mmCIF file of C-alpha atoms and ligand atoms in Angstrom:
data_model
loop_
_atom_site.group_PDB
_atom_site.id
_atom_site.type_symbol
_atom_site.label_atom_id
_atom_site.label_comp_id
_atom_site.label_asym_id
_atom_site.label_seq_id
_atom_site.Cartn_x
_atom_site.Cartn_y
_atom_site.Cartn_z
ATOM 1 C CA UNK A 1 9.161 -8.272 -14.191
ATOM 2 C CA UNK A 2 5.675 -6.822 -14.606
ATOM 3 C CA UNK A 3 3.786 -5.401 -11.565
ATOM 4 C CA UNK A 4 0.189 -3.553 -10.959
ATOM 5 C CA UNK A 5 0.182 -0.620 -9.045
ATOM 6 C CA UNK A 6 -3.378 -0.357 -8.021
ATOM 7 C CA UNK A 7 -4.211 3.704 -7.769
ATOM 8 C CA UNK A 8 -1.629 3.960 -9.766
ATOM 9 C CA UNK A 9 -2.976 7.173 -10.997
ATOM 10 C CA UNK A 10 -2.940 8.530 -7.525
ATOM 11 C CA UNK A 11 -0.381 10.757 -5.909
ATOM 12 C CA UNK A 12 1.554 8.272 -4.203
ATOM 13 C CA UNK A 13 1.188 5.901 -6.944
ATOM 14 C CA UNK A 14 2.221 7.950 -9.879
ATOM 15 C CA UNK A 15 5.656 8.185 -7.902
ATOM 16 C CA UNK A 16 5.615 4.204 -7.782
ATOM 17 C CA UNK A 17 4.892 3.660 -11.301
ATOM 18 C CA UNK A 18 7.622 6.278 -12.686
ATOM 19 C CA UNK A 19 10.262 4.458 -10.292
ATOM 20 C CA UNK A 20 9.342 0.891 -11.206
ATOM 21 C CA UNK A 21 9.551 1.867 -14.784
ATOM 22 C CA UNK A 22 12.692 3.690 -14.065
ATOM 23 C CA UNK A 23 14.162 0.277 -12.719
ATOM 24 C CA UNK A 24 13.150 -1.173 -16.104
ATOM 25 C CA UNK A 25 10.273 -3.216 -14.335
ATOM 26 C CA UNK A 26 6.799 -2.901 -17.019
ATOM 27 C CA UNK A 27 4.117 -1.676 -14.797
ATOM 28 C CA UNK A 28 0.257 -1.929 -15.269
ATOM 29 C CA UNK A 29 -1.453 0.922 -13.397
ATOM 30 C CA UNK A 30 -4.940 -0.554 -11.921
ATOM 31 C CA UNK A 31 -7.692 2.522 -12.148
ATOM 32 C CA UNK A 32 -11.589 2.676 -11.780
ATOM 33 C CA UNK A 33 -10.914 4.702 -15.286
ATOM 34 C CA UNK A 34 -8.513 2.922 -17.590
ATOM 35 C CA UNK A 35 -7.076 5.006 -20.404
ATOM 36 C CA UNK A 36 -5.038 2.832 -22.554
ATOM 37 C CA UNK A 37 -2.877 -0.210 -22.756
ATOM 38 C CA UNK A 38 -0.700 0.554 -19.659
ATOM 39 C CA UNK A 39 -3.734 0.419 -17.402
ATOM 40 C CA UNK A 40 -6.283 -1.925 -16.349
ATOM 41 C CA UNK A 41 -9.771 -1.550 -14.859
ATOM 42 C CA UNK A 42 -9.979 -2.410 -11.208
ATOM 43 C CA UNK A 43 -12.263 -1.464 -8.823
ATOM 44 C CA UNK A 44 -11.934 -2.520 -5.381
ATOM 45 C CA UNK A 45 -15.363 -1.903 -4.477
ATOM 46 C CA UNK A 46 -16.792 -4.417 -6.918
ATOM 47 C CA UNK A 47 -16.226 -8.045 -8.058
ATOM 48 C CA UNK A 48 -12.320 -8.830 -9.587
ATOM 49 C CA UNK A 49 -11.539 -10.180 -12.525
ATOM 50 C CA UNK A 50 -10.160 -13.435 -11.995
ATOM 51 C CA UNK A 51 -7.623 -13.169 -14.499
ATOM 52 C CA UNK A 52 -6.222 -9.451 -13.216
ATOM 53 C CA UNK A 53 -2.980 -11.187 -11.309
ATOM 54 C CA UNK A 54 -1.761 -13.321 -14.748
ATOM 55 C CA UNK A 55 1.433 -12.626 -15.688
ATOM 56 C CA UNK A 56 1.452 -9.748 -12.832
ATOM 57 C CA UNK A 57 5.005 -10.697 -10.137
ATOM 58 C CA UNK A 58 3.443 -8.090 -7.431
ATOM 59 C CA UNK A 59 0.892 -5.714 -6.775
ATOM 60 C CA UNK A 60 1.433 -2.026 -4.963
ATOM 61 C CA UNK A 61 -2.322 -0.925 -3.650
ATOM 62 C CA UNK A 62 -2.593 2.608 -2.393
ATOM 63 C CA UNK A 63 -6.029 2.876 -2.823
ATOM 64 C CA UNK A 64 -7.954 6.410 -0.749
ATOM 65 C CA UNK A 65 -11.160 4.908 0.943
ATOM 66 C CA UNK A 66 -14.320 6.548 0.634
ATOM 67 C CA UNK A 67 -15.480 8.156 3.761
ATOM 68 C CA UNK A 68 -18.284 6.615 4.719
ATOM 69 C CA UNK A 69 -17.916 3.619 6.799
ATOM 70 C CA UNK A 70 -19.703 1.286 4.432
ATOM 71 C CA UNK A 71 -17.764 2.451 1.717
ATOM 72 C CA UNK A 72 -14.806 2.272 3.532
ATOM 73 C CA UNK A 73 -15.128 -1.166 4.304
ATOM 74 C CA UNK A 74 -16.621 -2.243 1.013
ATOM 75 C CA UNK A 75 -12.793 -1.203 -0.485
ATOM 76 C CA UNK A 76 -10.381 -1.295 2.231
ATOM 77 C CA UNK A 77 -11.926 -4.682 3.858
ATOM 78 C CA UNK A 78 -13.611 -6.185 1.521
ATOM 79 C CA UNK A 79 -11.935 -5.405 -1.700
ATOM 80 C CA UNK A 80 -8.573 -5.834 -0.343
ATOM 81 C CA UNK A 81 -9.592 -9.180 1.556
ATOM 82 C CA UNK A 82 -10.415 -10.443 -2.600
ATOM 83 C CA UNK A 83 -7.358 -9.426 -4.118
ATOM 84 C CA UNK A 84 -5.358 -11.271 -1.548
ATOM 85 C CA UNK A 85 -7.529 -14.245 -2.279
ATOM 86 C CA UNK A 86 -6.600 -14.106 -6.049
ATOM 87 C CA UNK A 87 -2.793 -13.453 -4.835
ATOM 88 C CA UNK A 88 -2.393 -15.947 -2.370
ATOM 89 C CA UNK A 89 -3.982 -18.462 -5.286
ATOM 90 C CA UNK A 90 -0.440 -17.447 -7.552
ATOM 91 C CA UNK A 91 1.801 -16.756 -4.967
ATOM 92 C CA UNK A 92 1.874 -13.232 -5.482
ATOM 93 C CA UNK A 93 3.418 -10.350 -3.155
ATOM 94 C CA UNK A 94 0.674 -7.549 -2.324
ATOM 95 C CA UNK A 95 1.794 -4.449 -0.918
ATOM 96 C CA UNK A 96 -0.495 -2.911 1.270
ATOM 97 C CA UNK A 97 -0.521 0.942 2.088
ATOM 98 C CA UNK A 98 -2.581 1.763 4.938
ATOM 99 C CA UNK A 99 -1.838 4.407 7.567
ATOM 100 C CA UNK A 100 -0.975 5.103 11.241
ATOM 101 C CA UNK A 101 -3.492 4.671 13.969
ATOM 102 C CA UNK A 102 -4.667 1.195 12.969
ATOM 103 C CA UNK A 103 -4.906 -0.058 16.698
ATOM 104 C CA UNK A 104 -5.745 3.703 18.125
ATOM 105 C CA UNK A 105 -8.886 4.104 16.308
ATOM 106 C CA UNK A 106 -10.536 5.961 19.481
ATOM 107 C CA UNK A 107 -7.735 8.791 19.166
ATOM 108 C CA UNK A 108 -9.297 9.101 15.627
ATOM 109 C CA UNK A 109 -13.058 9.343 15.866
ATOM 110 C CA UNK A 110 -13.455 10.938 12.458
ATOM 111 C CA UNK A 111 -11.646 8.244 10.799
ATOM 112 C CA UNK A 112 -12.778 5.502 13.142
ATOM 113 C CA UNK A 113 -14.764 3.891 10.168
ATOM 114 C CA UNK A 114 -11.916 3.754 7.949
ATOM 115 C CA UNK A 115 -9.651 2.761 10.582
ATOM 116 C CA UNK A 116 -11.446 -0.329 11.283
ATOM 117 C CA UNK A 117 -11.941 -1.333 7.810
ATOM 118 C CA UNK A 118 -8.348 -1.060 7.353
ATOM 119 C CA UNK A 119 -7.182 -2.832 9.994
ATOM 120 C CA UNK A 120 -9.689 -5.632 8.870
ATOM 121 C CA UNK A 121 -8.137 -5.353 4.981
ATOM 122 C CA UNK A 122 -4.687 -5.668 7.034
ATOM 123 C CA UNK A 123 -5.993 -8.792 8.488
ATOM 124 C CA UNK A 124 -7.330 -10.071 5.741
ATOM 125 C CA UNK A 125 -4.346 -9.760 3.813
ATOM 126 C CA UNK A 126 -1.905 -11.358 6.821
ATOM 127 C CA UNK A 127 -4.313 -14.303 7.018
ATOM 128 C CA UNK A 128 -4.504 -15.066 3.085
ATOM 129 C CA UNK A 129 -1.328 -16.907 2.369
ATOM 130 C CA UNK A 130 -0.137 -14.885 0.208
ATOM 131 C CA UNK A 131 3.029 -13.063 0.724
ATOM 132 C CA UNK A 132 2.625 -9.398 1.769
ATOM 133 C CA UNK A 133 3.967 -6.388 3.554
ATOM 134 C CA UNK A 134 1.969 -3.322 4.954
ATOM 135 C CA UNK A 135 3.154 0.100 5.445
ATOM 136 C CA UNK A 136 1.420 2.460 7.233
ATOM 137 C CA UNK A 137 2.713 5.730 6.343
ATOM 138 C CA UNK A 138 2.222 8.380 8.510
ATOM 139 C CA UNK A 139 0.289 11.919 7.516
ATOM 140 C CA UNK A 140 1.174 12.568 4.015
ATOM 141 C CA UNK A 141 2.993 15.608 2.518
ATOM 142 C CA UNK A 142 3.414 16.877 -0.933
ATOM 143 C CA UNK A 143 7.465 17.102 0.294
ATOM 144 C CA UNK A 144 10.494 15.598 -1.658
ATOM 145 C CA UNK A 145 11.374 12.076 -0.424
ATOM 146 C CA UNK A 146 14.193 12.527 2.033
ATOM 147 C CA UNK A 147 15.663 9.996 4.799
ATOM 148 C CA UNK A 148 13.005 7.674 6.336
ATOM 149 C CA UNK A 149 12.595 6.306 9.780
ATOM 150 C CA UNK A 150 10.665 3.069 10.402
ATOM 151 C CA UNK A 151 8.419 1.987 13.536
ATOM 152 C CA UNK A 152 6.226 -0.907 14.613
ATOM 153 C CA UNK A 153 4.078 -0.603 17.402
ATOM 154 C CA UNK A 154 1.697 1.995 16.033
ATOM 155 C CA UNK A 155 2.558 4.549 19.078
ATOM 156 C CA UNK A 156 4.050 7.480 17.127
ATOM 157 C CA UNK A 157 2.733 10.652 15.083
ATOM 158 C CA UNK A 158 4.284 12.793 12.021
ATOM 159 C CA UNK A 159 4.580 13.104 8.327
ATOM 160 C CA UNK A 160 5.799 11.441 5.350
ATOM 161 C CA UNK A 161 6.748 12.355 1.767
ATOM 162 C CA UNK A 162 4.724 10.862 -0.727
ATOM 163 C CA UNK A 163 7.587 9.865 -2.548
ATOM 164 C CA UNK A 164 8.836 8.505 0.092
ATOM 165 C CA UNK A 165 5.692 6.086 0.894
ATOM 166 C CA UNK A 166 6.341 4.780 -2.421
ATOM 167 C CA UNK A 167 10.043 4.067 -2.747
ATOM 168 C CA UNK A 168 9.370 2.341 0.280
ATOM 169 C CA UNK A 169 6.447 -0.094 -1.628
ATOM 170 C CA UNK A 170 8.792 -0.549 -4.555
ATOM 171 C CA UNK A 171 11.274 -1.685 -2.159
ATOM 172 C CA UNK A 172 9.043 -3.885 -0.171
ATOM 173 C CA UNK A 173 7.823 -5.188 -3.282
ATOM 174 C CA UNK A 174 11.657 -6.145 -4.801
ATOM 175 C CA UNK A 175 12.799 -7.136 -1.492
ATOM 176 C CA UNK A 176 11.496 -10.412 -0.223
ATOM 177 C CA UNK A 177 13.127 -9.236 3.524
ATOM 178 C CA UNK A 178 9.861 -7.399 4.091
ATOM 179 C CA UNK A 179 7.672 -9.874 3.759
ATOM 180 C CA UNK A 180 5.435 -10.586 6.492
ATOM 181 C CA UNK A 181 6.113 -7.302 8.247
ATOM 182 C CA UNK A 182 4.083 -4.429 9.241
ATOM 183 C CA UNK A 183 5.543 -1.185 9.719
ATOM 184 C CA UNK A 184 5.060 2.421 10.657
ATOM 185 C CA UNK A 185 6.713 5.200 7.855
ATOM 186 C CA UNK A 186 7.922 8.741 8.611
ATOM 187 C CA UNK A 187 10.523 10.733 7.017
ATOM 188 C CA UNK A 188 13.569 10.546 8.471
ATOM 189 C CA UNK A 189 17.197 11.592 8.910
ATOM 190 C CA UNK A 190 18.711 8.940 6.605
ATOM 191 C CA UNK A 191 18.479 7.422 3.014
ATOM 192 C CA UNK A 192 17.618 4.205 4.018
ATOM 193 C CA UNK A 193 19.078 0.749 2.981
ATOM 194 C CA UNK A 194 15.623 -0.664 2.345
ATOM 195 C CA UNK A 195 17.126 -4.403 2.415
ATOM 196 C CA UNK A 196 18.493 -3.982 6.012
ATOM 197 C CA UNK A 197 15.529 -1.498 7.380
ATOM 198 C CA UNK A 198 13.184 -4.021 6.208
ATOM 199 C CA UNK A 199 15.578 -7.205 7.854
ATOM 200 C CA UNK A 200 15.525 -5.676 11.431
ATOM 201 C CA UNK A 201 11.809 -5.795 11.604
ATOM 202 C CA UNK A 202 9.860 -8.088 13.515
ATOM 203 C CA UNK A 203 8.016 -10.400 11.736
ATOM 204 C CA UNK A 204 3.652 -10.225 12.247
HETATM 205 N N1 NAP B 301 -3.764 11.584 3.530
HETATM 206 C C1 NAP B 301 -2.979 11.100 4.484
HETATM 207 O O1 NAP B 301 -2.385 11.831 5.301
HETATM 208 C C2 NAP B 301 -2.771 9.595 4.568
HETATM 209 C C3 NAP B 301 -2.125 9.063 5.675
HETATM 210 C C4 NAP B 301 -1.824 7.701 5.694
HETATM 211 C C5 NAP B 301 -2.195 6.889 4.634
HETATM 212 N N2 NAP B 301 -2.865 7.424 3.573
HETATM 213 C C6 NAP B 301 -3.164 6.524 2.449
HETATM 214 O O2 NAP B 301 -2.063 6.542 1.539
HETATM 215 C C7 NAP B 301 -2.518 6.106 0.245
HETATM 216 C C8 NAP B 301 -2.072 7.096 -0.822
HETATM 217 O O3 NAP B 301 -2.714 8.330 -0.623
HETATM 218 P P1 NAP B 301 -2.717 9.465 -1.781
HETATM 219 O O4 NAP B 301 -3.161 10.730 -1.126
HETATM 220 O O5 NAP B 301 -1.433 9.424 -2.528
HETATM 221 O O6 NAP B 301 -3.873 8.877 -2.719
HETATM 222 P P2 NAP B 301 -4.704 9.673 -3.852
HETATM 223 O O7 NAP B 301 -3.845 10.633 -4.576
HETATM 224 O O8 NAP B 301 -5.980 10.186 -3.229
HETATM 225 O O9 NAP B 301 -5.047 8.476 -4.855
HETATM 226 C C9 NAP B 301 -6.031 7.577 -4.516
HETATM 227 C C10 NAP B 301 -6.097 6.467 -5.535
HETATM 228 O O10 NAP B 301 -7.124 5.576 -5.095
HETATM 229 C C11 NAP B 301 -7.689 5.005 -6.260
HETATM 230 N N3 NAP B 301 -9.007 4.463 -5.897
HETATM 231 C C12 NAP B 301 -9.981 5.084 -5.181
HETATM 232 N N4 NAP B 301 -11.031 4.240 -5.029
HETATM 233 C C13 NAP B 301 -10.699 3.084 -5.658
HETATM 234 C C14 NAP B 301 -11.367 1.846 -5.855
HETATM 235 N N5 NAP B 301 -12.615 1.615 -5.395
HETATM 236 N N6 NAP B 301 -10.726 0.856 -6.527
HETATM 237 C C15 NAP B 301 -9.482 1.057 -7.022
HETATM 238 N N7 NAP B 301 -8.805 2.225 -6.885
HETATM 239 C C16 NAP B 301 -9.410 3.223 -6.216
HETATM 240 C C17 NAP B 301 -7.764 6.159 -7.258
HETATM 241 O O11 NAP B 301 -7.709 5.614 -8.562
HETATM 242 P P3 NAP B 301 -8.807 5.927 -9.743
HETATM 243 O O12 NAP B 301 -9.567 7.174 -9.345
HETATM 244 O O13 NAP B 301 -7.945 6.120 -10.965
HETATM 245 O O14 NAP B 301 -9.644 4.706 -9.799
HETATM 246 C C18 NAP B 301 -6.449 6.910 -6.954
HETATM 247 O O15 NAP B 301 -5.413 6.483 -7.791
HETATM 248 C C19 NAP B 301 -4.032 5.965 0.372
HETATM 249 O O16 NAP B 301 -4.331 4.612 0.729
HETATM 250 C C20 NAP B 301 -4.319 6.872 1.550
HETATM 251 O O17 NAP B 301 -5.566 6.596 2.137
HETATM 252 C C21 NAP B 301 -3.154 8.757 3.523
#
């Protein structure tokens, strides 16, 4: 199989390229900066190619907004909201990382901007047709990926491994159980059986 990890050159998605590559899967790493024939230009603040999904069986973004709120939503709304469209036109599973406090923006007023654009890019993406799930790690750490514990509900609070974030969107993206879900990611005291974590979620 042959998937695009967009920010694939990020920290989170360096670990998502090495494990999908480790599974034997070829991986295209999608960067503002391509360097050579593993990676391809994509920048979710501008126009796609319409040819970037061919051939591609699933797409991993975990993509860092810019801070301003235009920016923000110019890649996490609007960007994300036309990769879906090119998905949902192949049938394509998108993986969607975006983060904790999606509904409590106003507990957040620093990142209210990016908040909202990512809960619209969420939206977008749930309203597309194409099949997707969206994890919303908690705060990040530099940490070794340990047990995880999964939420929905957007109440909680704490950290999760890097590593961890993106075992979990490997999993979500080989594991057709996740589809449709939306969850909440924090390290935990358990290795988790992704396939069964990701069954006992409630659907969007
Ligand atoms: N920091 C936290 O505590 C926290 C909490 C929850 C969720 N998150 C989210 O978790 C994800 C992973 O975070 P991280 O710290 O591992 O990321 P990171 O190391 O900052 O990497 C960010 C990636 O975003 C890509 N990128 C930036 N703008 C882009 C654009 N316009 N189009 C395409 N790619 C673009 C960069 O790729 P190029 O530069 O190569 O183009 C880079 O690979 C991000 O979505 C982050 O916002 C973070």
């Amino acid at each position: 199989m042959k998937y695009l990890v967009i920010g694939g050159t990020g920290r989170t998605g360096r670990y998502a390229v090495t494990e999908l590559r480790g599974l034997g899967h070829e991986v295209l790493v999608g960067t503002r900066r391509p360097r050579d024939d593993q990676s391809v230009a994509v920048d979710l603040a501008a126009p796609l190619d319409a040819r970037l999904l061919t051939g591609i069986d699933g797409v991993i973004v975990t993509v860092e907004p810019p801070l301003d709120d235009k920016g923000a939503d110019t890649v996490m709304h609007s960007g994300v909201a036309r990769l879906a469209e090119l998905a949902a036109a192949q049938h394509i599973p998108v993986v969607l990382i975006s983060q904790i406090y999606i509904t409590r923006a106003a507990e957040h007023p620093d990142l209210a901007g990016i908040i909202h654009a990512r809960a619209a890019g969420e939206q977008a993406l749930r309203t597309s047709g194409a099949p997707y799930t969206i994890i919303r790690p908690s705060w990040l750490t530099n940490s070794p990926a340990t047990g995880a514990h999964l939420e929905q509900g957007d109440r909680g609070d704490g950290q999760v491994s890097r590593e961890l974030v993106a075992r979990a969107a490997v999993a979500a993206l080989l594991h057709p159980e996740s589809h449709s879900k939306t969850f909440e990611l924090y390290d935990g005291p358990t290795p988790p059986d992704w396939p069964a974590a990701f069954t006992a979620l409630t659907a969007d």
